[in-house]
CSV table of C-alpha atoms in Angstrom, one decimal:
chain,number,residue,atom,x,y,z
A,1,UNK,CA,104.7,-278.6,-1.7
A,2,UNK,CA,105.3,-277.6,2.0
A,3,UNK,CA,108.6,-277.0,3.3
A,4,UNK,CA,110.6,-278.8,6.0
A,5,UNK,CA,110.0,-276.1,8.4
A,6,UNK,CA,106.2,-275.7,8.1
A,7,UNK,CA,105.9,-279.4,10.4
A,8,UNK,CA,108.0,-277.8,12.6
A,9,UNK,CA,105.7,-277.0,15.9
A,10,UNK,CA,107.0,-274.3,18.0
A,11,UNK,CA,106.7,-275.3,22.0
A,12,UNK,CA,107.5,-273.5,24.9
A,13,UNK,CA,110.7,-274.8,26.8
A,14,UNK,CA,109.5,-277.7,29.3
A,15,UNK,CA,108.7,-275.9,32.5
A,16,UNK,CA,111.4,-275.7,35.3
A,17,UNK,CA,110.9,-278.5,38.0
A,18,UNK,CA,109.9,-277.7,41.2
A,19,UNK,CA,113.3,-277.3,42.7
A,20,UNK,CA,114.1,-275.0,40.1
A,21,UNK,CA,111.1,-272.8,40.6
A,22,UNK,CA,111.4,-272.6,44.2
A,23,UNK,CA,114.8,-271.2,43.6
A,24,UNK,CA,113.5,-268.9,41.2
A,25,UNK,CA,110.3,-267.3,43.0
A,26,UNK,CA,113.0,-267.3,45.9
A,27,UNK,CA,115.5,-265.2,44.2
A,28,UNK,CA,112.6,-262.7,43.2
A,29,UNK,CA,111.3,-262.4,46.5
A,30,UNK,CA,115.2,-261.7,47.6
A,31,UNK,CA,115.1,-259.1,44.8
A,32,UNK,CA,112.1,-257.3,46.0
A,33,UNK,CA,113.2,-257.3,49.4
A,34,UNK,CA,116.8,-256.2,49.3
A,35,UNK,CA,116.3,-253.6,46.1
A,36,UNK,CA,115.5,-250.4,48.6
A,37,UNK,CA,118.2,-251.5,51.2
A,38,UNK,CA,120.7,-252.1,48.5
A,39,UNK,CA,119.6,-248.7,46.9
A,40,UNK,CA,120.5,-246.8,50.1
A,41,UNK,CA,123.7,-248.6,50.7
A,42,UNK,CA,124.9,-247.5,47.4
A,43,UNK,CA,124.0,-243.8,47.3
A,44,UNK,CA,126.4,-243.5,49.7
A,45,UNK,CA,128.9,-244.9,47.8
A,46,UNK,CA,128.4,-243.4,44.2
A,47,UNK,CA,128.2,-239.5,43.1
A,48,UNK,CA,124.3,-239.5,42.0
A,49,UNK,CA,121.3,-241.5,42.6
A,50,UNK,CA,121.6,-242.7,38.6
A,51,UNK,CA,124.4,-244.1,39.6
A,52,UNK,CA,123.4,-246.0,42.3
A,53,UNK,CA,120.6,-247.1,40.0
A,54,UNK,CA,123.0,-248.1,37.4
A,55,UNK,CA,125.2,-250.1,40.2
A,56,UNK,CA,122.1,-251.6,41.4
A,57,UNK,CA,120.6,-253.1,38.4
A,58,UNK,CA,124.6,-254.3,37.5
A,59,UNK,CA,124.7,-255.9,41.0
A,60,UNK,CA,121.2,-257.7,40.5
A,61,UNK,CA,122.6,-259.2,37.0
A,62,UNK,CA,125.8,-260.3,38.2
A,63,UNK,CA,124.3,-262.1,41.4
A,64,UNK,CA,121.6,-263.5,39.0
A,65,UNK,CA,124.7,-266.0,38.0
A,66,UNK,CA,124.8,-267.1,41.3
A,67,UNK,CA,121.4,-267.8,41.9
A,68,UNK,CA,121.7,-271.7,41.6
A,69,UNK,CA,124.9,-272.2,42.4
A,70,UNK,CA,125.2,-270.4,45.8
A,71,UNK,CA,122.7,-271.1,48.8
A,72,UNK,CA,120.0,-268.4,49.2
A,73,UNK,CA,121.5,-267.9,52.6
A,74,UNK,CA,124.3,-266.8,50.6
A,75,UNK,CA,122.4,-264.4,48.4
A,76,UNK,CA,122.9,-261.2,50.5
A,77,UNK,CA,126.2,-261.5,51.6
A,78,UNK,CA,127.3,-262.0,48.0
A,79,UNK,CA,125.1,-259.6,46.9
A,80,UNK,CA,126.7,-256.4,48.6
A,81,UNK,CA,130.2,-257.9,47.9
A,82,UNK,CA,129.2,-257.8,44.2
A,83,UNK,CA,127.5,-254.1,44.3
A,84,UNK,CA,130.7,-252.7,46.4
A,85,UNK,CA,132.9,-254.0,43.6
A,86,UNK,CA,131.0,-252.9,41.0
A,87,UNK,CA,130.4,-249.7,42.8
A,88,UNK,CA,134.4,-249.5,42.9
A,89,UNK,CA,134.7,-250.4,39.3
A,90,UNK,CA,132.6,-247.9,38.5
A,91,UNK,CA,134.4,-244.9,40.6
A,92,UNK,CA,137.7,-245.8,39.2
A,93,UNK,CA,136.5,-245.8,35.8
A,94,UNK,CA,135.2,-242.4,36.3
A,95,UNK,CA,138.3,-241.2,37.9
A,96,UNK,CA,140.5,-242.9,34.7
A,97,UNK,CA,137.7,-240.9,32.0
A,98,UNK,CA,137.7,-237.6,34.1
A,99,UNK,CA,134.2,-237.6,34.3
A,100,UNK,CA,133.8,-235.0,37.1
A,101,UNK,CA,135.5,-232.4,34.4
A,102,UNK,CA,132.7,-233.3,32.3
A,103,UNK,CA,129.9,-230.5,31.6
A,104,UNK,CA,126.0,-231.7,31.2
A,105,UNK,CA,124.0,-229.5,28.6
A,106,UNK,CA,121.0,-230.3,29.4
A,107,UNK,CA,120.3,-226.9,31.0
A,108,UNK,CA,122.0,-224.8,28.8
A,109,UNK,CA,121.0,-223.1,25.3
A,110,UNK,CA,122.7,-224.1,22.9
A,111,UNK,CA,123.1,-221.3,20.6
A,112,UNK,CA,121.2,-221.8,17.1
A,113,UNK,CA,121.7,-220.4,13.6
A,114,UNK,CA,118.4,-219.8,12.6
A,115,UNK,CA,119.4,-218.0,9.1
A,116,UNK,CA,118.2,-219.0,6.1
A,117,UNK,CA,120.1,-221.1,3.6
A,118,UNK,CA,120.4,-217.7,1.5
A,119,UNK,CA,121.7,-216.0,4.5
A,120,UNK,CA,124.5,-218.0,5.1
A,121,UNK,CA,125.6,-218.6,1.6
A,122,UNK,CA,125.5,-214.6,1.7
A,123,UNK,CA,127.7,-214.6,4.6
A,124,UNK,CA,130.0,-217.3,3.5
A,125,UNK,CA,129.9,-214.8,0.2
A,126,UNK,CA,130.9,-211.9,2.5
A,127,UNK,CA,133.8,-213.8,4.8
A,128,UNK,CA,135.1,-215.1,1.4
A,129,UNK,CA,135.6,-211.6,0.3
A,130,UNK,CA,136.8,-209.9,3.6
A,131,UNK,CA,139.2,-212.7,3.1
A,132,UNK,CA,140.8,-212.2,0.0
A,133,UNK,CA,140.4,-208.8,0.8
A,134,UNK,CA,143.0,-209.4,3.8
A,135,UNK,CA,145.2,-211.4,1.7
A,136,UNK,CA,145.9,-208.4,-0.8
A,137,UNK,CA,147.0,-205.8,2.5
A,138,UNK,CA,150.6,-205.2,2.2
A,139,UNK,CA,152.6,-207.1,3.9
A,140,UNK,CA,153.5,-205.3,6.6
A,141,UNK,CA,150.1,-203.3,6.9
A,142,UNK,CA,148.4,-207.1,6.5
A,143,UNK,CA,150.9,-208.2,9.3
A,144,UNK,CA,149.5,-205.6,11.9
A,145,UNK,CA,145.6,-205.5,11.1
A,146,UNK,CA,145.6,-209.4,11.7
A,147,UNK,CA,147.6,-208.8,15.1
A,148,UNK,CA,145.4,-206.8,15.9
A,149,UNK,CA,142.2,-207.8,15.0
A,150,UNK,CA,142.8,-211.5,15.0
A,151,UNK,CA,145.2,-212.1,17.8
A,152,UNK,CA,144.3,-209.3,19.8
A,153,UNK,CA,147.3,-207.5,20.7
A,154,UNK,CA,147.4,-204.2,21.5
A,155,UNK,CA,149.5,-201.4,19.9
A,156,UNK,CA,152.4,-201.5,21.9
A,157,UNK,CA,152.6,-205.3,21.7
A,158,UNK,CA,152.6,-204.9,18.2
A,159,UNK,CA,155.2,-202.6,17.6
A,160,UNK,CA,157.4,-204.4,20.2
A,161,UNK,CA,157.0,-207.4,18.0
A,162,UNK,CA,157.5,-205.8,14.5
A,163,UNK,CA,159.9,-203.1,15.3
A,164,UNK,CA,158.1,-200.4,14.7
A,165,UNK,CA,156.6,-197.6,16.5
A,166,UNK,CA,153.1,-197.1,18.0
A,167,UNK,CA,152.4,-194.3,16.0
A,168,UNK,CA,153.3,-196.4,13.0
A,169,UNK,CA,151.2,-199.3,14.2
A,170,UNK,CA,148.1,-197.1,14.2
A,171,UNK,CA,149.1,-196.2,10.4
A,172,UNK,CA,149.3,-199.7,9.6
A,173,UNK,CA,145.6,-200.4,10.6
A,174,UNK,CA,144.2,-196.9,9.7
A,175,UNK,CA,145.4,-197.9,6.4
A,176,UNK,CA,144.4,-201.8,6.5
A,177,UNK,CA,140.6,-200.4,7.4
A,178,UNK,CA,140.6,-198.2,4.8
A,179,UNK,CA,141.6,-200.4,2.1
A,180,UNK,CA,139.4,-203.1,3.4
A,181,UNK,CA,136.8,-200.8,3.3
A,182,UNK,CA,137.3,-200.4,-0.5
A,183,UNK,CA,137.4,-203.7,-0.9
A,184,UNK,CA,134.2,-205.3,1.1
A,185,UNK,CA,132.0,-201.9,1.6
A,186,UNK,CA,130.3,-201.4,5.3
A,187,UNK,CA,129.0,-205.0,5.6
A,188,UNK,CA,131.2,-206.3,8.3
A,189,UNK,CA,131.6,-203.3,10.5
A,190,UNK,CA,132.5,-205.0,13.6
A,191,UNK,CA,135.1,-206.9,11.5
A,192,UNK,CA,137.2,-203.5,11.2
């Protein structure tokens, strides 16, 4: 038993007529001729030469609706009308997305963690631990070291902000080190 759709021959659409051709090899000519000119005009209108490419190709598309409707007299006029908008279009929406503050990457290395599985489990192991290690300071000696260490201020900042004096802020973390040390051992000596 054969299906409905195995009858079914598959022809290519009936050629264009020869009007329709004309037009068509006519537009492509216009196309090849007024790609390099149009190229230049834009560079001068959008920040890099992908842009202009990108305006280019956009213009060629949008004037590709015109190409039976409007004259091929009309083709160039129209055609740098459309690539000026789009060109426009295109600045504005750049200006709106504050693509200028934008960073490319594509020259910089990005930095890679090239341990092992086992080595970071190990150093999630060792965070986890310096952790709960902080957690148990006391309070006020817990309060200090993480000022310190963590936010960065220095000793008179700190004392300022718990009251206290310097000499008793350098207590605070002589202490905090030393019980941390208990605690975690030498494996995160930058850490203290």
């Amino acid at each position: 038993m054969h299906a409905k759709w195995d009858q079914v021959s598959i022809e290519p659409p009936p050629a264009p007529a020869d009007g329709a051709r004309a037009i068509a090899e006519a537009f492509d000519a216009f196309v090849r001729e007024q790609r390099r000119p149009l190229l230049h005009f834009l560079r001068s209108r959008t920040p890099t030469e992908q842009d202009a490419e990108d305006v280019l190709q956009e213009s060629l598309a949008r004037l590709l609706r015109y190409r039976d409707s409007e004259a091929p007299a009309g083709w160039k006029p129209l055609l740098y009308r459309i690539a000026a908008n789009v060109a426009h279009d295109q600045r504005r929406a750049a200006t709106s997305r504050h693509s200028g503050d934008h960073v490319t990457l594509d020259d910089l290395e990005l930095a890679t963690d090239d341990r092992s599985p086992e080595q970071r489990a190990d150093c999630d192991q060792q965070l986890a631990r310096l952790s709960e290690a902080i957690m148990a300071l006391p309070p006020k000696c817990q309060r200090v070291y993480l000022l310190k260490r963590v936010y960065g201020f220095s000793r008179t900042q700190i004392a300022e902000r718990c009251g206290i004096s310097v000499k008793m802020v350098e207590k605070h973390i002589t202490t905090a080190m030393a019980l941390l040390k208990q605690k975690v051992g030498d494996s995160f000596p930058d850490t203290f």
